[in-house]
Coordinates of C-alpha atoms (C1' of nucleotides) in Angstrom, one line a residue:
Chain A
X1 CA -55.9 -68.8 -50.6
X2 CA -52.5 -70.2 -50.7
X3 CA -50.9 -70.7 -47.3
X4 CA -49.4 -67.4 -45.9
X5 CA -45.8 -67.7 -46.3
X6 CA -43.7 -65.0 -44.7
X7 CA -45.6 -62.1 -43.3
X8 CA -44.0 -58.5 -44.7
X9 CA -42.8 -57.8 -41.0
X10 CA -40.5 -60.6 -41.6
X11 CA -39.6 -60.4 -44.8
X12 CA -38.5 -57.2 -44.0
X13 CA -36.3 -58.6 -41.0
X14 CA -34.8 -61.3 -42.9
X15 CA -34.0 -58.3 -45.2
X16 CA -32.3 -55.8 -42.6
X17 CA -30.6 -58.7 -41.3
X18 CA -29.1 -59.5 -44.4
X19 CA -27.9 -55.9 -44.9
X20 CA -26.2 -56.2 -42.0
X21 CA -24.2 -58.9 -42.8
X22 CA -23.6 -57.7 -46.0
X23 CA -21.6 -54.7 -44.5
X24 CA -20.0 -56.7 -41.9
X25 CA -18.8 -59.0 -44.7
X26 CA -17.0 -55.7 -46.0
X27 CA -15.4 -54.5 -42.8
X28 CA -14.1 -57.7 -42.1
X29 CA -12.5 -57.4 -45.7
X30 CA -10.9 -54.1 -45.0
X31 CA -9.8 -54.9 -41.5
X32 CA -10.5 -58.3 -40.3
X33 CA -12.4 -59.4 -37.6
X34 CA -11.1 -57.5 -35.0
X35 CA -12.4 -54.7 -36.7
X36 CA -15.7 -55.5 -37.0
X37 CA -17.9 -52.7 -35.3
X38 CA -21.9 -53.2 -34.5
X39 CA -22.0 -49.3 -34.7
X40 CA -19.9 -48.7 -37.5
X41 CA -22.4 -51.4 -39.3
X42 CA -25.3 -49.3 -38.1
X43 CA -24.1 -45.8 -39.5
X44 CA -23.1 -47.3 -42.9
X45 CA -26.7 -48.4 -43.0
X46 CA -28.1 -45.1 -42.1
X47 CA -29.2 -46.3 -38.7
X48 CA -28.6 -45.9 -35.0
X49 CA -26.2 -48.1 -33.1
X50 CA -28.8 -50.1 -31.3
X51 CA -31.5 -50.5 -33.6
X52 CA -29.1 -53.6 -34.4
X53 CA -30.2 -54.7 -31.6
X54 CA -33.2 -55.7 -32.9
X55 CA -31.7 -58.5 -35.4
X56 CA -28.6 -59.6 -32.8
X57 CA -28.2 -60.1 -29.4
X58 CA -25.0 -59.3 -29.4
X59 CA -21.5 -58.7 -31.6
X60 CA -20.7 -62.2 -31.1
X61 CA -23.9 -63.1 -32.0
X62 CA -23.5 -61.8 -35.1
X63 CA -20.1 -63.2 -35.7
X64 CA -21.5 -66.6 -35.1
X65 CA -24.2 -65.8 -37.8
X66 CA -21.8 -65.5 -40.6
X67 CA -19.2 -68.1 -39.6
X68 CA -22.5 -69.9 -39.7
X69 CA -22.8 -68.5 -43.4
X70 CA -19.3 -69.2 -44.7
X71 CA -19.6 -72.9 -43.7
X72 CA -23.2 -72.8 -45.0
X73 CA -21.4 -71.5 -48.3
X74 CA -18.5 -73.6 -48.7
X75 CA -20.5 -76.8 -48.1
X76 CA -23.1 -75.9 -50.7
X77 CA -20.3 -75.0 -53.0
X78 CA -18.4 -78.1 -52.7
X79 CA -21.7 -80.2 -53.0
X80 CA -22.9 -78.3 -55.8
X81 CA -19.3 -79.0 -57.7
X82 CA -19.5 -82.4 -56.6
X83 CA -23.3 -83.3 -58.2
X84 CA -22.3 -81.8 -61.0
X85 CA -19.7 -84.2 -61.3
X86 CA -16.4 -82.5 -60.3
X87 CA -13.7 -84.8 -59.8
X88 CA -10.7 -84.1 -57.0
X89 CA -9.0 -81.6 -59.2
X90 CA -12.2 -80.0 -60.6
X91 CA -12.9 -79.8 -56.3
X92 CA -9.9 -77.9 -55.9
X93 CA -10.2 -75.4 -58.2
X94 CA -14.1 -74.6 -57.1
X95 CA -12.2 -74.3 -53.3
X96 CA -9.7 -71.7 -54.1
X97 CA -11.6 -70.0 -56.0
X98 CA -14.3 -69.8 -53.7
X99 CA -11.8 -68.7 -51.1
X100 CA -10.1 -66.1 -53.7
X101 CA -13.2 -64.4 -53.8
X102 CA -13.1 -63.4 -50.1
X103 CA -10.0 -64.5 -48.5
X104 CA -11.5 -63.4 -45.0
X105 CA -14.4 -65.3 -45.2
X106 CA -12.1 -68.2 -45.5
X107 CA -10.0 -67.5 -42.8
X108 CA -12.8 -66.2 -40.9
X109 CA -13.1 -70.4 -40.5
X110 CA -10.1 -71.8 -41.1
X111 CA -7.6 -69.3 -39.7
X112 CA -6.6 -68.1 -36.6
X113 CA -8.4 -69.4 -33.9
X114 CA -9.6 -67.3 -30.5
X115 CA -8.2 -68.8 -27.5
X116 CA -11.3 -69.9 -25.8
X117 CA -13.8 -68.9 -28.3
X118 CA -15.8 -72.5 -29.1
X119 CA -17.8 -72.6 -32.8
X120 CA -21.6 -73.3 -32.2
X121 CA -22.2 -77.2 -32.4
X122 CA -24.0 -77.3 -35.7
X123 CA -21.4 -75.7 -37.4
X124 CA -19.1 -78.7 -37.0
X125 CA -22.1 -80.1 -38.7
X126 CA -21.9 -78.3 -41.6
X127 CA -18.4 -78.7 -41.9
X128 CA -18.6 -82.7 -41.8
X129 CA -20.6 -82.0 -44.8
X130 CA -18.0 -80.9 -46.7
X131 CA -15.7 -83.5 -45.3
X132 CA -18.1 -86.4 -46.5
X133 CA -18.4 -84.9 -50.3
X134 CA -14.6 -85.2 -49.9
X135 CA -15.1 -88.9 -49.0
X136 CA -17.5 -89.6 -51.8
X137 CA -15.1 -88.3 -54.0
X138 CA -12.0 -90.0 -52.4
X139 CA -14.3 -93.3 -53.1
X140 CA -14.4 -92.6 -56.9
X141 CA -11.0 -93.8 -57.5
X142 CA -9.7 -97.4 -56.8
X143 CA -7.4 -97.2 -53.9
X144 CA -4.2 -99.3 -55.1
X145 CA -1.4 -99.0 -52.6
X146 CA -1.1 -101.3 -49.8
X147 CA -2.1 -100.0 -46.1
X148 CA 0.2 -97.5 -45.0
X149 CA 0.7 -97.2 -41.0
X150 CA -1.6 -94.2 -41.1
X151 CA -4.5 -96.2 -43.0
X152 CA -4.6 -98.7 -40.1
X153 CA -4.5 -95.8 -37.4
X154 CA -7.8 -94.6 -39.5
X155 CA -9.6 -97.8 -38.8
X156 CA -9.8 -97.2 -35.7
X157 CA -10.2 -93.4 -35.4
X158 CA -13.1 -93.4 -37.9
X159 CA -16.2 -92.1 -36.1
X160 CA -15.9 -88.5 -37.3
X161 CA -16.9 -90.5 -41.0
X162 CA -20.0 -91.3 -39.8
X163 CA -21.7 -94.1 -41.2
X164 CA -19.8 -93.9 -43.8
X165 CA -18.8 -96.9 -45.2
X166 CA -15.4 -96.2 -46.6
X167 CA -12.3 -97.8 -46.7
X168 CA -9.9 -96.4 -44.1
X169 CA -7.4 -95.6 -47.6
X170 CA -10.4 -93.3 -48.4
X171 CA -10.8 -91.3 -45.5
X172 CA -6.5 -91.1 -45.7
X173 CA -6.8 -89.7 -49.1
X174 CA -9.6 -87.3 -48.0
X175 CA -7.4 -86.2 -45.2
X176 CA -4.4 -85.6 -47.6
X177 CA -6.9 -83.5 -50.1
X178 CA -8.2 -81.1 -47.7
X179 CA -4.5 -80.8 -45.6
X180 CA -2.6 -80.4 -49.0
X181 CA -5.1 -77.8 -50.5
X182 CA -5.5 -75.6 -47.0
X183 CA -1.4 -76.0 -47.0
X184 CA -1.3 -74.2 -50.3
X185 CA -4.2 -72.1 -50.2
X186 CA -4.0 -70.7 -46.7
X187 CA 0.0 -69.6 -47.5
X188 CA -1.3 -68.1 -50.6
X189 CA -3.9 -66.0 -48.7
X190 CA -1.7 -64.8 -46.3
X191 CA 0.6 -63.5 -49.0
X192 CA 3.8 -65.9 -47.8
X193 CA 4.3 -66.6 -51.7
X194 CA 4.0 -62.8 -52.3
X195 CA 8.0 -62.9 -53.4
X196 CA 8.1 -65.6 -55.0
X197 CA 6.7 -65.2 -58.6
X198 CA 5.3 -69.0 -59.1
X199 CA 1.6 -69.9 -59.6
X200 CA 0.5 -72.0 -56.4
X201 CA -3.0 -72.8 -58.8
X202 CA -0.1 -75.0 -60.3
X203 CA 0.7 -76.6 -57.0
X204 CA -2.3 -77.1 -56.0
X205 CA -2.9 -79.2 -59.4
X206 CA 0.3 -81.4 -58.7
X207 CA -0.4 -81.9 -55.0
X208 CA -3.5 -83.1 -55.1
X209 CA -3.2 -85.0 -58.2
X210 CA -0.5 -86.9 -56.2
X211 CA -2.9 -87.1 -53.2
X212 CA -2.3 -91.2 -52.7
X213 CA 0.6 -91.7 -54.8
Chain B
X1 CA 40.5 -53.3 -19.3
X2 CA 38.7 -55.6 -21.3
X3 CA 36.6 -53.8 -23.8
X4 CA 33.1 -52.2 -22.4
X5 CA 30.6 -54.2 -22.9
X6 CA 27.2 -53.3 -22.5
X7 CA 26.6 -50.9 -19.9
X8 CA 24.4 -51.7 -17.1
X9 CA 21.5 -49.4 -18.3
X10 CA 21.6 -51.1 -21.5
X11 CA 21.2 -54.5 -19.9
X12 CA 18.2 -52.9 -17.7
X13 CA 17.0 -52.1 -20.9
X14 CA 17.2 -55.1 -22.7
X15 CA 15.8 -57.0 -19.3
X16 CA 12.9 -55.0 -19.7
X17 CA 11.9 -55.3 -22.8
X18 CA 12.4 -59.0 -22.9
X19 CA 10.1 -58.6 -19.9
X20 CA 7.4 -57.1 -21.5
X21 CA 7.8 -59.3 -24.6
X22 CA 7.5 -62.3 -22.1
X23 CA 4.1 -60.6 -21.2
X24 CA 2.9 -59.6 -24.2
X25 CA 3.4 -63.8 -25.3
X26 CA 1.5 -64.8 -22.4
X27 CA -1.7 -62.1 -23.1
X28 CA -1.4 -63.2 -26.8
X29 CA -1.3 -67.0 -25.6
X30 CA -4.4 -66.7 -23.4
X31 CA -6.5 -64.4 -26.3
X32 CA -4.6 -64.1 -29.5
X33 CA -3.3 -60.6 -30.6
X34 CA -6.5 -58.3 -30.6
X35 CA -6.2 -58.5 -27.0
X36 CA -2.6 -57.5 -26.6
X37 CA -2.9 -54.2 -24.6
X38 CA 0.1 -52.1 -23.8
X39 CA -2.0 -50.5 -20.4
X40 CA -2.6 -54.5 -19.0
X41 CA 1.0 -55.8 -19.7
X42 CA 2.6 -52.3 -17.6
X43 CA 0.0 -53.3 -14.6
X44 CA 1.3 -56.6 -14.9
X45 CA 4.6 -55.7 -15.0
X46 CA 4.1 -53.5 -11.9
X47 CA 4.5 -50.4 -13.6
X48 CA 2.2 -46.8 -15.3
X49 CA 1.0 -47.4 -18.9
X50 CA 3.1 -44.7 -20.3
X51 CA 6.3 -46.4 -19.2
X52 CA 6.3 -49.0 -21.6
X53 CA 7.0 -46.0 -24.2
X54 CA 10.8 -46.2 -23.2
X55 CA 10.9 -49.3 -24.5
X56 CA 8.5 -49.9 -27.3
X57 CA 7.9 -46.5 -29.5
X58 CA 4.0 -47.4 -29.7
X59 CA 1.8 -51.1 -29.7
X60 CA 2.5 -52.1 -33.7
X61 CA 6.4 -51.8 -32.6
X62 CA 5.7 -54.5 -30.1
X63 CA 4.1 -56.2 -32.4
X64 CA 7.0 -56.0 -34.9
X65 CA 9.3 -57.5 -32.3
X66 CA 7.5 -60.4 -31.6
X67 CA 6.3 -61.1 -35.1
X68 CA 10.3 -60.8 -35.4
X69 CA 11.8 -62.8 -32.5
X70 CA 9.1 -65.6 -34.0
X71 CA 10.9 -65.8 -37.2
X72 CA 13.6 -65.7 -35.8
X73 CA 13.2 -68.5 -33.5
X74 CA 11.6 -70.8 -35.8
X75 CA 14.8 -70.7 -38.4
X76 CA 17.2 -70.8 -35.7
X77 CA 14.9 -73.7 -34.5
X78 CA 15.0 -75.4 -37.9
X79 CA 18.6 -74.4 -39.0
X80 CA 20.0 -76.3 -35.5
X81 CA 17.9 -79.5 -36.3
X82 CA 19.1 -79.3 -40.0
X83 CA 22.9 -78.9 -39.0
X84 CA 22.1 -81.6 -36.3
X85 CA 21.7 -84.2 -38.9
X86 CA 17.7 -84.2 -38.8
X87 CA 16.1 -85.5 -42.0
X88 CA 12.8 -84.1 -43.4
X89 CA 10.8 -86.3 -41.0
X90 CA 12.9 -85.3 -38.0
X91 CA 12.1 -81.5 -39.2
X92 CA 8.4 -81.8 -39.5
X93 CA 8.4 -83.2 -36.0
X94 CA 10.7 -80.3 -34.9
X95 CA 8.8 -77.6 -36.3
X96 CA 5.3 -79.7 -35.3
X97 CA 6.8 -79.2 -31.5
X98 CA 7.6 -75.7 -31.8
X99 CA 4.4 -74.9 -33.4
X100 CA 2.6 -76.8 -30.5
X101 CA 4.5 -75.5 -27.7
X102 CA 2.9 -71.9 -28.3
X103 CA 0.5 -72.1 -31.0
X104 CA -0.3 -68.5 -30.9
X105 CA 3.3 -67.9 -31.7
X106 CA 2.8 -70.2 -35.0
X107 CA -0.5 -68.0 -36.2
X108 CA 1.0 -64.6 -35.5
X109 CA 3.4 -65.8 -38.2
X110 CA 0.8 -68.4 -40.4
X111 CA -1.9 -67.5 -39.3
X112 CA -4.6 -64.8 -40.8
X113 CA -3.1 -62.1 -42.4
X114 CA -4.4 -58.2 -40.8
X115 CA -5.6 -56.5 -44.4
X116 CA -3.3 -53.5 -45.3
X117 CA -0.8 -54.9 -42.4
X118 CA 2.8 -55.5 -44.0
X119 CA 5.6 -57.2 -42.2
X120 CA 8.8 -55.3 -42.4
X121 CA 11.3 -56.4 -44.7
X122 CA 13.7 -58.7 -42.5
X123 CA 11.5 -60.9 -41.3
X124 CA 10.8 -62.3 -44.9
X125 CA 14.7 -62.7 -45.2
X126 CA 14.4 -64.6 -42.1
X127 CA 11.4 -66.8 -43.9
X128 CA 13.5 -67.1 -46.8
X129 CA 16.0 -68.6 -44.1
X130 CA 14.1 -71.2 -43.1
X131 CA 13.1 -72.1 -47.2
X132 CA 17.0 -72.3 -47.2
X133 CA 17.3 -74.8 -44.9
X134 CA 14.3 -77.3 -46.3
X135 CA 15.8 -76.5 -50.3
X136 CA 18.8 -78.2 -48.4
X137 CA 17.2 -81.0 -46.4
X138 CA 15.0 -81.4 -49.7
X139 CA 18.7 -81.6 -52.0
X140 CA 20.1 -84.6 -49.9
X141 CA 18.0 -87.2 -51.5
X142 CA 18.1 -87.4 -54.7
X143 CA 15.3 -86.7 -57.4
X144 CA 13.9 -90.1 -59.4
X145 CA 10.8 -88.7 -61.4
X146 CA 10.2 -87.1 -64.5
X147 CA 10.0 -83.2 -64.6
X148 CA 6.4 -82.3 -63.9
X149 CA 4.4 -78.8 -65.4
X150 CA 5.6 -77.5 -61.8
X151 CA 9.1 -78.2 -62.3
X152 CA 9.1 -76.6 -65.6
X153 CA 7.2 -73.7 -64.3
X154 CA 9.2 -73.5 -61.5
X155 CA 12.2 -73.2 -64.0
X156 CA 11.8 -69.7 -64.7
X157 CA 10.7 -68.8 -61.3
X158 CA 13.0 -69.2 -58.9
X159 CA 14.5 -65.9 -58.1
X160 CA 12.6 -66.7 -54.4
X161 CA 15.5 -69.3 -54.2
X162 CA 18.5 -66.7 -54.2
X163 CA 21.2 -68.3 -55.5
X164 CA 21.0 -72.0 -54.2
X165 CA 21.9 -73.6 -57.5
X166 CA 19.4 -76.9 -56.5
X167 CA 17.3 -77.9 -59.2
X168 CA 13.6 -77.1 -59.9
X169 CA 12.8 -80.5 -58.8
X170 CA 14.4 -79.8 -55.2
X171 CA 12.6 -76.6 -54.9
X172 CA 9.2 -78.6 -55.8
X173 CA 10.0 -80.7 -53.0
X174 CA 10.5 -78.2 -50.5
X175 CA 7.6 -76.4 -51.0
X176 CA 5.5 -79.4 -51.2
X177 CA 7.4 -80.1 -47.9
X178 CA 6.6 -76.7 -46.7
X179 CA 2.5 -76.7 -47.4
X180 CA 1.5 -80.3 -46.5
X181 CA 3.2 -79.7 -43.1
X182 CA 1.2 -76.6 -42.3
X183 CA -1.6 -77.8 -44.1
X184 CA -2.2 -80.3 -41.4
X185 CA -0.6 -78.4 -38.8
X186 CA -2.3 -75.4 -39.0
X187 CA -5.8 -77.4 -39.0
X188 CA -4.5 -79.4 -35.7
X189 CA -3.7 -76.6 -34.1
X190 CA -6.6 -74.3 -35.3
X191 CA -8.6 -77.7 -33.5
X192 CA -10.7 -78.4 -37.2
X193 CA -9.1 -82.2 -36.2
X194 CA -11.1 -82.1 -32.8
X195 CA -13.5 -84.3 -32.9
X196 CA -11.5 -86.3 -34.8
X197 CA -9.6 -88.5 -32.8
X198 CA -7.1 -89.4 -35.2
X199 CA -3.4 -88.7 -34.9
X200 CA -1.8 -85.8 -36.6
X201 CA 1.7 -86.5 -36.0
X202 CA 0.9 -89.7 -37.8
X203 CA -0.8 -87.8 -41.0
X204 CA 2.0 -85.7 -41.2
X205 CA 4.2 -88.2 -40.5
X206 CA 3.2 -89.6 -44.0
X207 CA 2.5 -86.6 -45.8
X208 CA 6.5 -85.4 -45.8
X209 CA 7.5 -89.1 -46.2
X210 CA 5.5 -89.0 -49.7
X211 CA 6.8 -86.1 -50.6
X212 CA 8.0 -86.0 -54.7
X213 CA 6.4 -89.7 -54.6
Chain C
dT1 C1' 37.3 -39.6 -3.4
dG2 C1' 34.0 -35.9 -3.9
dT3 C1' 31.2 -32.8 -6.3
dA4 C1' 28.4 -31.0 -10.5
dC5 C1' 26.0 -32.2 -14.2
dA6 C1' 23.6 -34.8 -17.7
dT7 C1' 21.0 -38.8 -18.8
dC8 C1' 17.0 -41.2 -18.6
dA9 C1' 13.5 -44.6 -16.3
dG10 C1' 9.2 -44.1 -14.5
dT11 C1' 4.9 -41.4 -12.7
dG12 C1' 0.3 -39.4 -12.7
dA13 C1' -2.9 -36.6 -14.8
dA14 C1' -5.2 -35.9 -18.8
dC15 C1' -6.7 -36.2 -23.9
dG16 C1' -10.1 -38.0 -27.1
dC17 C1' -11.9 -42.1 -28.9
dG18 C1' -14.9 -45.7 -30.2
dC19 C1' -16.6 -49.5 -28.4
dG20 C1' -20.7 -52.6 -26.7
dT21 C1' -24.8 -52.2 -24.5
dT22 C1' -29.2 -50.5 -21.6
dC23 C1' -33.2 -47.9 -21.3
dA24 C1' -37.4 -45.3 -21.8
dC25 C1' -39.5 -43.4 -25.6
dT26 C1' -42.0 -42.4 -30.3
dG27 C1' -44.2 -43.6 -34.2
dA28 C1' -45.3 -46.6 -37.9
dT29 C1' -47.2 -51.1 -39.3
dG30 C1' -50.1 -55.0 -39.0
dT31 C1' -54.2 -57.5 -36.7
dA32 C1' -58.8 -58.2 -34.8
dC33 C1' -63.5 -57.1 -34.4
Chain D
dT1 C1' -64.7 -50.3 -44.5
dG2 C1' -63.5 -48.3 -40.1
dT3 C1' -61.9 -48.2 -35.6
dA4 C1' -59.1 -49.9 -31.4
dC5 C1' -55.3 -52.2 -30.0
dA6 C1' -51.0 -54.7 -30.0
dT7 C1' -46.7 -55.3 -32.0
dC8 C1' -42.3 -53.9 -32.9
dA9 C1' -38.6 -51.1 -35.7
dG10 C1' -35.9 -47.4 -34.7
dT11 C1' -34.3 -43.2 -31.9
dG12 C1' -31.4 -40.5 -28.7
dA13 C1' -29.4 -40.0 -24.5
dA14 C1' -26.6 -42.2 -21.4
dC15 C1' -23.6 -45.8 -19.0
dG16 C1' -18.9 -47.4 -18.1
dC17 C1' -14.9 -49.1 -20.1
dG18 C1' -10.3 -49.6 -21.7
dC19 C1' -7.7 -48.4 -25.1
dG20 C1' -3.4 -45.8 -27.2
dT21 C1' -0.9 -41.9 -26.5
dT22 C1' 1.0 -36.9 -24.9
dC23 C1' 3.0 -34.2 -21.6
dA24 C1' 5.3 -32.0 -17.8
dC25 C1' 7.3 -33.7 -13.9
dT26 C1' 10.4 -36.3 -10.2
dG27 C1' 14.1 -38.8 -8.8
dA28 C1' 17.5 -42.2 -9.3
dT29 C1' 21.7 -43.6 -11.9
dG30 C1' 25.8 -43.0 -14.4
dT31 C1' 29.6 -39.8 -16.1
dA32 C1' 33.2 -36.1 -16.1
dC33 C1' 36.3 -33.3 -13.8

DNA sequence: TGTACATCAGTGAACGCGCGTTCACTGATGTAC
DNA sequence: TGTACATCAGTGAACGCGCGTTCACTGATGTAC
């Protein structure tokens, strides 16, 4: 005998649960967060309000569960692009399209934040994953300029790195990719370039192409 | 006789609704805009649910208004630092400090977008304001490099810019003016820099400075 | 200046609604001997 | 292989809640003669 593996009782609940989210992902398309309603969820799957219950404690406890998720995602999307030997641009690109492909999920972490509501701890975990492919990838390329007033703030403000052993003019440019790519991208999601007729995949190109310039 | 004036019901009237807005700001402040409820702002106003109806047709006109008076304040805001001499520096500063002094304010305008919720028209004349201004600010120094694919796209899609006759270059500039600063604003004040201990002021600080480097 | 009338701010009761959540239960599924 | 028991998914009724919004009304305030 090979050892057990999952029993069916949970493969079934990893199952339901994932059902669950799967419609909650689709109400928060359609209406945002706010919107999101436990029994709502549990008619569209056929079931009664608090059988949901059984998979969450609680509404917030399923919110938590796929902020979880969308970290989860992004950071194995990034690394994945990264491996496979993405360079900054190439990073972008894999970003907003990633975000594209469900806008709410993205702002669902990096948009509006609830006054008072605090992210479980280990999702700041997950997010300092993405932050150190970032770093690796800063590292790739020579750093030429001299030490702005910034880079020598960074020396000292460098714990959130890690052990990382980059140069402060790494982590800067790190900074400058992930602020200059959320500056585009998050104005593009929220439809403030809807007038305008330009392609902000174009920005994005030029802006962080001049990330250190 | 001088000429009328407005009556003293109309100034009632206008007091009270600036008195609910005042509310409305402060519930928004302490748990973002789900939470905005007509029925808590009339008890805190001293006064029946249904009275607010005299002054607000229904809870998305409320909404309206502020979303409004938020527009309008941040292009007044920027317009007065812009006549006032400010240079782009000075303006990321200025709008960094009215973003921080209510940052729920800054999201209701920024922040996540409500699916199938569309601002009414004047309020993206009043963001077209503010683009005004920076295509300005961005026009007083002059352009050194080469055209890049962004200029030349921007070439032939600039109808956004009304008829300011600044070149595709300047326009480049202000948006890339535009997105870095909420690109690192909108992550400070979402709190993605909080454990961090950097300075954002600093970041941004550099980010505009680089701007068309 | 005084009276008659129209305007309109605010009240209180009531509406239906959907929400999150609890509880005691039924019945199917898996486990142990 | 068959029976006895424990586990646990899901139900249905019920809870209290606060929401937005309507309606018919009272009473104060401003206007016209």
């Amino acid at each position: 005998m090979t050892d057990a593996g999952p029993s069916s009782r949970e493969r079934y609940r990893a199952q339901v649960r994932a059902e669950i989210k799967q419609h909650a992902w689709e109400q928060i398309a359609e209406a945002g967060v706010p919107a999101l309603s436990l029994n709502a969820i549990a008619k569209k799957l056929g079931m009664s309000g608090p059988a949901l219950y059984r998979y969450f404690a609680n509404r917030d406890d399923l919110v938590t569960a796929l902020i979880r998720d969308a970290y989860r995602s992004i950071a194995d999307t990034v690394r994945a692009a990264h491996d496979g030997g993405a360079d900054l641009a190439a990073l972008a690109r894999v970003v907003r399209d990633w975000a594209r492909q469900d806008p709410q999920r993205y702002f669902l972490i990096y948009g509006t934040p609830v006054p008072g509501y605090h992210a479980p701890d280990d999702t700041t975990a997950i997010s300092h994953e993405v932050m150190a492919v970032l770093i690796e990838a800063c590292g790739a390329q020579p750093a030429e300029a001299a030490a702005t007033p910034f880079d020598t703030h960074l020396e000292d403000h460098r714990e959130w790195a890690g052990d990382h052993p980059a140069p402060a003019a790494v982590l800067h440019r790190a900074l400058a990719f992930w602020t200059r790519l959320h500056g585009v991208l998050s104005l593009e999601l929220a439809g403030h370039f809807a007038g305008m007729r330009f392609d902000p995949g174009l920005l994005i190109d030029e802006e962080v192409a001049a990330v250190r310039g």
